[in-house]
PDB file of C-alpha atoms in Angstrom:
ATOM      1  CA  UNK A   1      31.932 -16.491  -2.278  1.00 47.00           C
ATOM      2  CA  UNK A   2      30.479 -18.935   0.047  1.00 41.00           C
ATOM      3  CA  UNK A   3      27.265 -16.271   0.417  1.00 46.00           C
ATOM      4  CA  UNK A   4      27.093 -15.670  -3.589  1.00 47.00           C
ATOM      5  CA  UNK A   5      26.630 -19.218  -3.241  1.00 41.00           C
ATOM      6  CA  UNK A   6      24.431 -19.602  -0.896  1.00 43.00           C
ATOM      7  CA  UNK A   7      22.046 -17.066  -2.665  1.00 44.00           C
ATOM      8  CA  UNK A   8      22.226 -18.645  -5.746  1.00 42.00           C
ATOM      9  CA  UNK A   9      20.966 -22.034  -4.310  1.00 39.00           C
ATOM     10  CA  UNK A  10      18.384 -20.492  -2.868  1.00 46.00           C
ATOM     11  CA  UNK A  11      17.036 -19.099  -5.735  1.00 44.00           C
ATOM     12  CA  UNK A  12      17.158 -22.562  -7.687  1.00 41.00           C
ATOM     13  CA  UNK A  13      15.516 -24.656  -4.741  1.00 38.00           C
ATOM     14  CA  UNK A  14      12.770 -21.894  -4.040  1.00 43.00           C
ATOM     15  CA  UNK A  15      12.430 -21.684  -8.051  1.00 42.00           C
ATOM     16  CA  UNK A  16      11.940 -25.310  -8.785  1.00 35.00           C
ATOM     17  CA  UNK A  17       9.507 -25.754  -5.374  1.00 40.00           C
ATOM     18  CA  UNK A  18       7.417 -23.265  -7.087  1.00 40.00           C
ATOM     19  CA  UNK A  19       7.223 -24.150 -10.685  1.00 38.00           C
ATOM     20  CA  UNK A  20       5.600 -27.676  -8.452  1.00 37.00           C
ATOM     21  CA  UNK A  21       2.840 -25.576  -7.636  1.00 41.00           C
ATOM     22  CA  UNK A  22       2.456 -22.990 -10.284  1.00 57.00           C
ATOM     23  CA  UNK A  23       4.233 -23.270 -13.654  1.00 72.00           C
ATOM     24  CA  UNK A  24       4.130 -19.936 -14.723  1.00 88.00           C
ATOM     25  CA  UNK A  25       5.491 -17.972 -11.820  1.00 94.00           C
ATOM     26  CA  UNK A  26       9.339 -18.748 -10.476  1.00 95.00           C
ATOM     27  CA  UNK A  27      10.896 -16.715  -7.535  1.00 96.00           C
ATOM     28  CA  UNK A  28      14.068 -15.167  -6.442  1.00 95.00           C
ATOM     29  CA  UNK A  29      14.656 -15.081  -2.828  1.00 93.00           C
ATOM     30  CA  UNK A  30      17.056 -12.571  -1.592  1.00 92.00           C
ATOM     31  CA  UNK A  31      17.948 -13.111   2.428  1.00 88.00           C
ATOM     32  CA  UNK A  32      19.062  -9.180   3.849  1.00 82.00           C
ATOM     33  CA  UNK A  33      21.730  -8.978   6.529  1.00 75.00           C
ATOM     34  CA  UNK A  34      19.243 -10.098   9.369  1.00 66.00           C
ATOM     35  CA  UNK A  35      21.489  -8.012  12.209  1.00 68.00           C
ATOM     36  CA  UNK A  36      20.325  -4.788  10.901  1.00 65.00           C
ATOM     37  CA  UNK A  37      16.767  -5.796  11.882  1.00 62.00           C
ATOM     38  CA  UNK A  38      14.660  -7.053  14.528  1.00 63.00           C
ATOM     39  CA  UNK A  39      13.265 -10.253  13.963  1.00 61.00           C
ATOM     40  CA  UNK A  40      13.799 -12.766  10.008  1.00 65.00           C
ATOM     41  CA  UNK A  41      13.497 -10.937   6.967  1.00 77.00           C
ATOM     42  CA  UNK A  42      12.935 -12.337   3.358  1.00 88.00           C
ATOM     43  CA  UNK A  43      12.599 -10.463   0.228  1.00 94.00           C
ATOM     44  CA  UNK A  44      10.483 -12.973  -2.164  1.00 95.00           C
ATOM     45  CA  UNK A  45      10.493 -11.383  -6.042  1.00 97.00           C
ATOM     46  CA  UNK A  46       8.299 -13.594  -8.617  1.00 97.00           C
ATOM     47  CA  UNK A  47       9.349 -13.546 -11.814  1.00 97.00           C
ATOM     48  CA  UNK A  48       6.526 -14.802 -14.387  1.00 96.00           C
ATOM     49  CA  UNK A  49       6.611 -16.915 -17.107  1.00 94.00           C
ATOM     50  CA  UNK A  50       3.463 -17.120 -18.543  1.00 91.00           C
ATOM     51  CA  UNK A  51       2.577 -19.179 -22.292  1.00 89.00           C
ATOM     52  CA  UNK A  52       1.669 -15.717 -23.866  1.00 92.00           C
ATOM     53  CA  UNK A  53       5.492 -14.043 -24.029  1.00 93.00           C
ATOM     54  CA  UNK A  54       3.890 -10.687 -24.610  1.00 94.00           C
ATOM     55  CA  UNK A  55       2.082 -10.911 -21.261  1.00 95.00           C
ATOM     56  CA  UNK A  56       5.066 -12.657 -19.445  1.00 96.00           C
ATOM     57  CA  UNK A  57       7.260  -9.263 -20.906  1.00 96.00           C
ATOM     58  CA  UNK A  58       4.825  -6.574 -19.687  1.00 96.00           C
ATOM     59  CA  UNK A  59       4.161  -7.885 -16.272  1.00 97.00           C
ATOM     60  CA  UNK A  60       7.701  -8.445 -15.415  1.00 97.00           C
ATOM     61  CA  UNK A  61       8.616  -4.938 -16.750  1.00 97.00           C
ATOM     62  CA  UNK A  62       5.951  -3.420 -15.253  1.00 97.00           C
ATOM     63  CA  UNK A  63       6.644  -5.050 -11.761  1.00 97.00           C
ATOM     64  CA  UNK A  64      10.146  -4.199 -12.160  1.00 98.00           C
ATOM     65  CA  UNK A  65       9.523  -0.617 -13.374  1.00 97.00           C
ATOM     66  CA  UNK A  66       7.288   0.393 -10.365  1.00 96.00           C
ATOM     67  CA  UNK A  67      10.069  -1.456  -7.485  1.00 97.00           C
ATOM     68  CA  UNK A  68      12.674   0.783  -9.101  1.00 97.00           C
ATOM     69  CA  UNK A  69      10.798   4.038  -9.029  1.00 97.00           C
ATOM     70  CA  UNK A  70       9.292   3.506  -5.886  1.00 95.00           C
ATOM     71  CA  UNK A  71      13.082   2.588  -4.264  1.00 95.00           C
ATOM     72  CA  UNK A  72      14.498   5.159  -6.795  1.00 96.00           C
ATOM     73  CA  UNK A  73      16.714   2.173  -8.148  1.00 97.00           C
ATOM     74  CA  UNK A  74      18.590   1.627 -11.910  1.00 97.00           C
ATOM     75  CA  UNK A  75      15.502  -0.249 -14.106  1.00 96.00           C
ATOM     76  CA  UNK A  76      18.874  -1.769 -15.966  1.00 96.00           C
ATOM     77  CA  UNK A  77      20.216  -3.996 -12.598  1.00 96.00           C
ATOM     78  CA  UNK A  78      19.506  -7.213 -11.732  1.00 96.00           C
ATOM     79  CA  UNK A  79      17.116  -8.145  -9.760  1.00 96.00           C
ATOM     80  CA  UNK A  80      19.505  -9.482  -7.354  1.00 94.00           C
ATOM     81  CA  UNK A  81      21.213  -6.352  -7.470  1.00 95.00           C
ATOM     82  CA  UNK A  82      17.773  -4.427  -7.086  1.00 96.00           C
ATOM     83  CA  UNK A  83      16.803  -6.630  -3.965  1.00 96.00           C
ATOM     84  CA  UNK A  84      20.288  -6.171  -1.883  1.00 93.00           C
ATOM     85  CA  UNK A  85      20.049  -2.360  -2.774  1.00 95.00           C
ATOM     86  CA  UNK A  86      16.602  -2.371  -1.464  1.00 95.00           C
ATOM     87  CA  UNK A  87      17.305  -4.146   1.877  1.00 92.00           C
ATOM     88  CA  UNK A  88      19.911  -1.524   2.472  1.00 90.00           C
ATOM     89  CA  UNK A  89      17.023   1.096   2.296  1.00 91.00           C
ATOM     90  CA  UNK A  90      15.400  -1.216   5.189  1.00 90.00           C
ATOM     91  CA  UNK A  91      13.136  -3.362   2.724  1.00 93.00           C
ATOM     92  CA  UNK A  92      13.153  -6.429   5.455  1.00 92.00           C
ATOM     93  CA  UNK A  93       9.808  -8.288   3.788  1.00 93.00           C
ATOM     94  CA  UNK A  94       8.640  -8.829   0.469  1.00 96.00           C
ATOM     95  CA  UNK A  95       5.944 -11.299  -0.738  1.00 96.00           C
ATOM     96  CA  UNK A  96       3.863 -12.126  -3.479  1.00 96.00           C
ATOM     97  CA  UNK A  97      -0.050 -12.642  -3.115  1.00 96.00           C
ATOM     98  CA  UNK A  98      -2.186 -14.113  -6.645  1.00 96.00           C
ATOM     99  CA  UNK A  99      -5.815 -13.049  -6.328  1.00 96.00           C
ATOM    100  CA  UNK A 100      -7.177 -13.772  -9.671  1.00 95.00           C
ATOM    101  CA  UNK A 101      -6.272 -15.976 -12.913  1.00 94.00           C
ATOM    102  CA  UNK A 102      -9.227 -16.556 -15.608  1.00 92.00           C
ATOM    103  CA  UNK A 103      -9.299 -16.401 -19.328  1.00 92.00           C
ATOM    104  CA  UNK A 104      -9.223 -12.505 -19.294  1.00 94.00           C
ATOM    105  CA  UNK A 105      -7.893 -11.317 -16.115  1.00 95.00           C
ATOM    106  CA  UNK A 106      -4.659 -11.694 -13.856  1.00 96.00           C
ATOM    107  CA  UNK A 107      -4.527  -9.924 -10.453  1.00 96.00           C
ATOM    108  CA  UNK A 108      -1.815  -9.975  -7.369  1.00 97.00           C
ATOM    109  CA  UNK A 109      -0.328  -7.866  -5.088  1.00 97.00           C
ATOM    110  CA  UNK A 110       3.001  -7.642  -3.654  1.00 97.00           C
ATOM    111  CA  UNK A 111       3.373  -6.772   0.093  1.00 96.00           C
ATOM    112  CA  UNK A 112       6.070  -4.577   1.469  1.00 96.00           C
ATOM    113  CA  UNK A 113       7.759  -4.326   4.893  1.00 93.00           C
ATOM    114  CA  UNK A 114      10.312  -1.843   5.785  1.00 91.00           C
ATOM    115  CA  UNK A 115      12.449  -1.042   9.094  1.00 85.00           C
ATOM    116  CA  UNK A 116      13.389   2.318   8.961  1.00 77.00           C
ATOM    117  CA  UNK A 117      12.639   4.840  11.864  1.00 73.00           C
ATOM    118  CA  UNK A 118       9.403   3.119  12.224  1.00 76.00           C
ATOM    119  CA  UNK A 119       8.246  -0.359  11.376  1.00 81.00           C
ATOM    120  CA  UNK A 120       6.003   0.392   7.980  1.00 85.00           C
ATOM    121  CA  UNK A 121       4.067  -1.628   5.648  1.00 88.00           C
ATOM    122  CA  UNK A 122       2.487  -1.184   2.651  1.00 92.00           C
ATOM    123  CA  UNK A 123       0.749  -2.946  -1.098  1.00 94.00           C
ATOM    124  CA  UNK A 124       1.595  -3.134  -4.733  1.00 95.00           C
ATOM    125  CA  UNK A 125      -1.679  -4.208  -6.706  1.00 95.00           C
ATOM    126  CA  UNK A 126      -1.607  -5.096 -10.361  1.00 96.00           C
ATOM    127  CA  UNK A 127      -3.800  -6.147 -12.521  1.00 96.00           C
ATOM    128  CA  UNK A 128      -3.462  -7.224 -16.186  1.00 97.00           C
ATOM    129  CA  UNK A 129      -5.583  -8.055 -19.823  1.00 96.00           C
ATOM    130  CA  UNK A 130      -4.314 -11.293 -20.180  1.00 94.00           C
ATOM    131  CA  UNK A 131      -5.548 -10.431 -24.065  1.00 93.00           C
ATOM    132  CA  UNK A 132      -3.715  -7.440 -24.263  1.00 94.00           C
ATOM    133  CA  UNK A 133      -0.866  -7.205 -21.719  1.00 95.00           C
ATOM    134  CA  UNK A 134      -2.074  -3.578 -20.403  1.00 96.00           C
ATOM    135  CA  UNK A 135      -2.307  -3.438 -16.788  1.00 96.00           C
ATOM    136  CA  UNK A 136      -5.515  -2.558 -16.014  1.00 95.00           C
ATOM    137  CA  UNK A 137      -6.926   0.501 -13.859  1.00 94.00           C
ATOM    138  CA  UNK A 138     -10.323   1.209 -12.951  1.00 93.00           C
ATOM    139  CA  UNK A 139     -10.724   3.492 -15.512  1.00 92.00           C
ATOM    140  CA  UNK A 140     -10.245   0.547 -17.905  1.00 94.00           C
ATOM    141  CA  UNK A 141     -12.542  -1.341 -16.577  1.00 95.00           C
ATOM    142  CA  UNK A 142     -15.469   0.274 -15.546  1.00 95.00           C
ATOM    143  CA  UNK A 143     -17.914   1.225 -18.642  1.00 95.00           C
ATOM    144  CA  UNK A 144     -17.561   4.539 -19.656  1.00 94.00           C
ATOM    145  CA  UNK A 145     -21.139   5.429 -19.587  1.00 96.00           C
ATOM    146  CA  UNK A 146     -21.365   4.087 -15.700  1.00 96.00           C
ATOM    147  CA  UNK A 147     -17.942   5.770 -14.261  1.00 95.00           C
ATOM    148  CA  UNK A 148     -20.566   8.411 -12.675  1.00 95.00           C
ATOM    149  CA  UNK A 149     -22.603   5.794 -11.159  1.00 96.00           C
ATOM    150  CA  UNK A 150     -19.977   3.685 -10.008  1.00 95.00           C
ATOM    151  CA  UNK A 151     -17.852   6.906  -8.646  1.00 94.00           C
ATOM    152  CA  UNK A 152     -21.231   8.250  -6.594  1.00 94.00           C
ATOM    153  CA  UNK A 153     -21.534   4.508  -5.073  1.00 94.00           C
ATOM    154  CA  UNK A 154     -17.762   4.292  -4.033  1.00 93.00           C
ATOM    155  CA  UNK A 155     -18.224   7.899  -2.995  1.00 92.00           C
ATOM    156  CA  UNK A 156     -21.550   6.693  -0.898  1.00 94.00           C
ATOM    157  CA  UNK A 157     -19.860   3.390   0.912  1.00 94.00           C
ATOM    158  CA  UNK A 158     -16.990   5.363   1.913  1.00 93.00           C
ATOM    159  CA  UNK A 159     -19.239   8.897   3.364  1.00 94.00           C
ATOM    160  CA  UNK A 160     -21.224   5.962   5.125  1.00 95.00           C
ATOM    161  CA  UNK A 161     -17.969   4.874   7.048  1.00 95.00           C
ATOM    162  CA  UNK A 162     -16.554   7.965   7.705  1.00 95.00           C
ATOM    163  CA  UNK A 163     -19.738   8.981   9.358  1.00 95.00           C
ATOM    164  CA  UNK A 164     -19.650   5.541  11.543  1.00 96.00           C
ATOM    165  CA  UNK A 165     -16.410   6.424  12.487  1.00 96.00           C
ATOM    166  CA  UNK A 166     -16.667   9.940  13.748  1.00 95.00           C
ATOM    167  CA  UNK A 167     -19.655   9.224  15.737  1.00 96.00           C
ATOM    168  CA  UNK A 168     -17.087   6.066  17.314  1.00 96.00           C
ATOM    169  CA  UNK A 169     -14.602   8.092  17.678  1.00 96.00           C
ATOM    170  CA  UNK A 170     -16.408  11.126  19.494  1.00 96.00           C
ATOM    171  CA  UNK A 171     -17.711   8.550  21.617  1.00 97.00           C
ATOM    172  CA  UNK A 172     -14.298   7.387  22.275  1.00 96.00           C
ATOM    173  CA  UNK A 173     -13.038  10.885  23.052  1.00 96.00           C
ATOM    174  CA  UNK A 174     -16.163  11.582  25.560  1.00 95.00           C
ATOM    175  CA  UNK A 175     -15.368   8.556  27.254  1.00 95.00           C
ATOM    176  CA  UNK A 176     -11.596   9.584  27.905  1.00 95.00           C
ATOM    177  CA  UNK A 177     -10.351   6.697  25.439  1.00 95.00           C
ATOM    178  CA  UNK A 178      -8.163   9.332  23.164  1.00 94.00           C
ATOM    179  CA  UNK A 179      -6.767  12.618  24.094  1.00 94.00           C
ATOM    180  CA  UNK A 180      -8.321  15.627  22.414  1.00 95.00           C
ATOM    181  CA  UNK A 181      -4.961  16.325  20.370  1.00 95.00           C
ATOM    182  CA  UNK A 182      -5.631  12.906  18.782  1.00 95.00           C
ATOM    183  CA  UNK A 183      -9.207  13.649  18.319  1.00 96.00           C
ATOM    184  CA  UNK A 184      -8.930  17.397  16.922  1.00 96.00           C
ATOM    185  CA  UNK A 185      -6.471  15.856  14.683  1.00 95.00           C
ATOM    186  CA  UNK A 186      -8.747  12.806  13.340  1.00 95.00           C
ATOM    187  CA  UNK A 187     -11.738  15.309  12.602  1.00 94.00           C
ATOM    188  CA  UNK A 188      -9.283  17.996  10.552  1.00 93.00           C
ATOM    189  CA  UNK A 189      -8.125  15.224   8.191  1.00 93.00           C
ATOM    190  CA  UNK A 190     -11.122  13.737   7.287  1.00 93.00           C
ATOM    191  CA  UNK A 191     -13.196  16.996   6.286  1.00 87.00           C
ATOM    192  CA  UNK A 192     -13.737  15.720   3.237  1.00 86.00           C
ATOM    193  CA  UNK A 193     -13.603  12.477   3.722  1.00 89.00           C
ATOM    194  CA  UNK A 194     -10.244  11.591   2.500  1.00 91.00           C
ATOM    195  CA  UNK A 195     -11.686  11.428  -1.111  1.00 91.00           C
ATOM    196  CA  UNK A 196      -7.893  13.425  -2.213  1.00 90.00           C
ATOM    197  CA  UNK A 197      -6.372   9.302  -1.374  1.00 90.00           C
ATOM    198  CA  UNK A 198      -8.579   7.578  -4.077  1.00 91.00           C
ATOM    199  CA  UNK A 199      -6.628   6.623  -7.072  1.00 90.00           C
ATOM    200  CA  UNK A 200      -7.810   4.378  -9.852  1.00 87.00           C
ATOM    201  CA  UNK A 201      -4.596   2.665  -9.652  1.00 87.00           C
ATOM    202  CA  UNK A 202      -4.737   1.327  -6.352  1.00 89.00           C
ATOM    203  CA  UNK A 203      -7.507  -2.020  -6.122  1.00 94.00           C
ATOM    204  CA  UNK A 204      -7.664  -5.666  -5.588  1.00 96.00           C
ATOM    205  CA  UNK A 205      -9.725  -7.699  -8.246  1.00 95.00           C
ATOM    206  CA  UNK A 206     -10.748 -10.713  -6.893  1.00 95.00           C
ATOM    207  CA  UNK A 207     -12.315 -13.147  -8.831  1.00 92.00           C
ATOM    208  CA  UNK A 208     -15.838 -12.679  -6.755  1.00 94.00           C
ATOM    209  CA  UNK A 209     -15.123  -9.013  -5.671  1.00 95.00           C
ATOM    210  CA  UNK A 210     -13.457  -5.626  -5.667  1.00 96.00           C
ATOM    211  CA  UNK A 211     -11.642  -4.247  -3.396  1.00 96.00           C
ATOM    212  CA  UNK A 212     -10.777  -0.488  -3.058  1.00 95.00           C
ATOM    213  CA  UNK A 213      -8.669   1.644  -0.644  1.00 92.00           C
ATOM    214  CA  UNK A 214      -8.679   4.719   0.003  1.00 91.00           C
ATOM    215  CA  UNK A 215      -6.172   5.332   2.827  1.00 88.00           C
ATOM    216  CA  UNK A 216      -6.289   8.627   4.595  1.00 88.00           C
ATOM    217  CA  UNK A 217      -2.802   8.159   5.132  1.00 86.00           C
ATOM    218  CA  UNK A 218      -2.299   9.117   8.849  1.00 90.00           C
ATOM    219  CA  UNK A 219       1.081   8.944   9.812  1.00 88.00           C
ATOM    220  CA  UNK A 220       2.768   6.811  12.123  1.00 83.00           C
ATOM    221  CA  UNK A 221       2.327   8.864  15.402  1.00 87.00           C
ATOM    222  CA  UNK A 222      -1.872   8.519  15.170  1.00 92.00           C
ATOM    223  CA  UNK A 223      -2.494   5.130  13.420  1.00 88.00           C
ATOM    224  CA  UNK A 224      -4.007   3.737  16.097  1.00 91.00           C
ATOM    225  CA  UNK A 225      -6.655   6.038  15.276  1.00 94.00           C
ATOM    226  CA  UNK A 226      -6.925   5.946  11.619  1.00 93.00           C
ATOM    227  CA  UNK A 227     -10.902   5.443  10.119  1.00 94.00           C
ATOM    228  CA  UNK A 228     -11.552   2.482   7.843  1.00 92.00           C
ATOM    229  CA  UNK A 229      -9.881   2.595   4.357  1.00 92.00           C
ATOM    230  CA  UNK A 230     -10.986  -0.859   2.930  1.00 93.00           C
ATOM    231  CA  UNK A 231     -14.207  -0.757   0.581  1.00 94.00           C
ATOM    232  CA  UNK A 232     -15.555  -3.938  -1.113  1.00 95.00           C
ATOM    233  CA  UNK A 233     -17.529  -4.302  -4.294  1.00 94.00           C
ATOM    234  CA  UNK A 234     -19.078  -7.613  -4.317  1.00 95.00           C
ATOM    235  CA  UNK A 235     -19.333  -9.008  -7.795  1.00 92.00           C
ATOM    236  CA  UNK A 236     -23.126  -9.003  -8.485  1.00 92.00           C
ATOM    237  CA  UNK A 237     -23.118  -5.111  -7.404  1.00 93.00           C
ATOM    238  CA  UNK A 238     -19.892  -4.663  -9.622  1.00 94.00           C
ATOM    239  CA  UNK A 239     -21.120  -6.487 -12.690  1.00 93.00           C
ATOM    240  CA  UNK A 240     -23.421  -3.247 -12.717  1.00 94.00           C
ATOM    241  CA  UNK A 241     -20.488  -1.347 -13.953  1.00 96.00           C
ATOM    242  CA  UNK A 242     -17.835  -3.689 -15.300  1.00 94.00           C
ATOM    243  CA  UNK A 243     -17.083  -3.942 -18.932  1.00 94.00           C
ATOM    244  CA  UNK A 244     -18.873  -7.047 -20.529  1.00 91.00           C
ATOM    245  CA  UNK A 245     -15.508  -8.529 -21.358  1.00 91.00           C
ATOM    246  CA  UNK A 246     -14.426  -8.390 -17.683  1.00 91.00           C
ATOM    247  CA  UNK A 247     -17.376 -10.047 -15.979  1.00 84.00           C
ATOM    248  CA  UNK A 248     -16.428 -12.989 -14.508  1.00 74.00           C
TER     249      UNK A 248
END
């Protein structure tokens, strides 16, 4: 009882020290069972409540669709219910990050931590037509008559950096700095420059940039020695391929 309670005031004071700051997003705050994990652990879920109710609807079913599929959790449970079932899967941080808010466009991302065999972290990015309610994917965005262009100038910025980093990481390999398992392993994973990881799902819109990652997803073990996956789009080189009605 005394924890139902304790949950259920944190949820109002977090919820009314938001709407201070920002009257259209409201948060629940669920606190796991801290002594199945190093360290503090929050799970922070917004909840948005925006003047357009059609807009309000699809981001919080969309954001609540993708945490249940990606937890394999019942879409129909609370979100209390979603967040304790999560933490028992080792969910130990969860936070929301706004990047953009204008008259057509809203953009955040919601960051992940998890404590499972090994300490892992990941992104949710979302980005809506505050017009139309549809999240937005690159697809959407980009002009159909430049998708070519724009594709062979993603595909150029990220063959530039993958050629930076093999020559780095030869060096490094020459010098003794990484065994040649780590090495051999580095160079078979990034034949083709790890163009299979780009999805037109996964950005950041900003409102003065883009920002696109295409992780090579190494695992765990070789990290340490994984090549850039970051690539930003300043908005004067992106306004070369953005539709008009997205140019900010």
């Amino acid at each position: 009882m005394l924890n139902r309670l304790y949950f259920l005031l944190s949820v109002l004071i977090f919820s009314l020290h938001s709407q201070g700051q920002n009257n259209y997003v409201t948060f629940i705050k669920y606190l796991p069972d801290t002594s199945r994990f190093h360290g503090s652990s929050s799970l922070i879920y917004p909840i948005f409540n925006v003047k357009d109710t059609h807009l309000s609807k699809s981001i919080n079913t969309t954001l609540k669709s993708q945490f249940c599929n990606f937890f394999e959790l019942n879409k129909s449970s609370s979100i209390r219910k979603l967040l304790k079932e999560a933490s028992e899967q080792g969910l130990v941080e969860m936070q929301y990050n706004e990047l953009r808010n204008d008259k057509t466009i809203f953009s955040f991302y919601i960051s992940y931590e998890a404590e499972t065999a090994y300490l892992t972290d990941w992104e949710m990015t979302f980005a809506f037509n505050k017009k139309t309610g549809n999240l937005l994917t690159i697809d959407s965005l980009i002009s159909k008559s430049k998708r070519n262009a724009f594709v062979n100038a993603l595909k150029k910025m990220q063959r530039d950096s993958m050629s930076s980093y093999k020559k780095e990481i030869l060096a490094e390999y020459k010098m003794g700095d990484i065994e040649k398992e780590d090495y051999d392993y580095a160079i078979e994973h990034t034949k083709n420059n790890c163009w299979e990881y780009f999805s037109v799902k996964t950005f950041k819109l900003y409102s003065d940039s883009m920002e696109i990652r295409i992780d090579c997803e190494f695992p765990n073990l070789y990290k340490s020695i994984s090549p850039p996956s970051i690539f930003t789009l300043p908005t004067n080189q992106l306004n070369h391929f953005i539709k008009l009605e997205y140019i900010n």
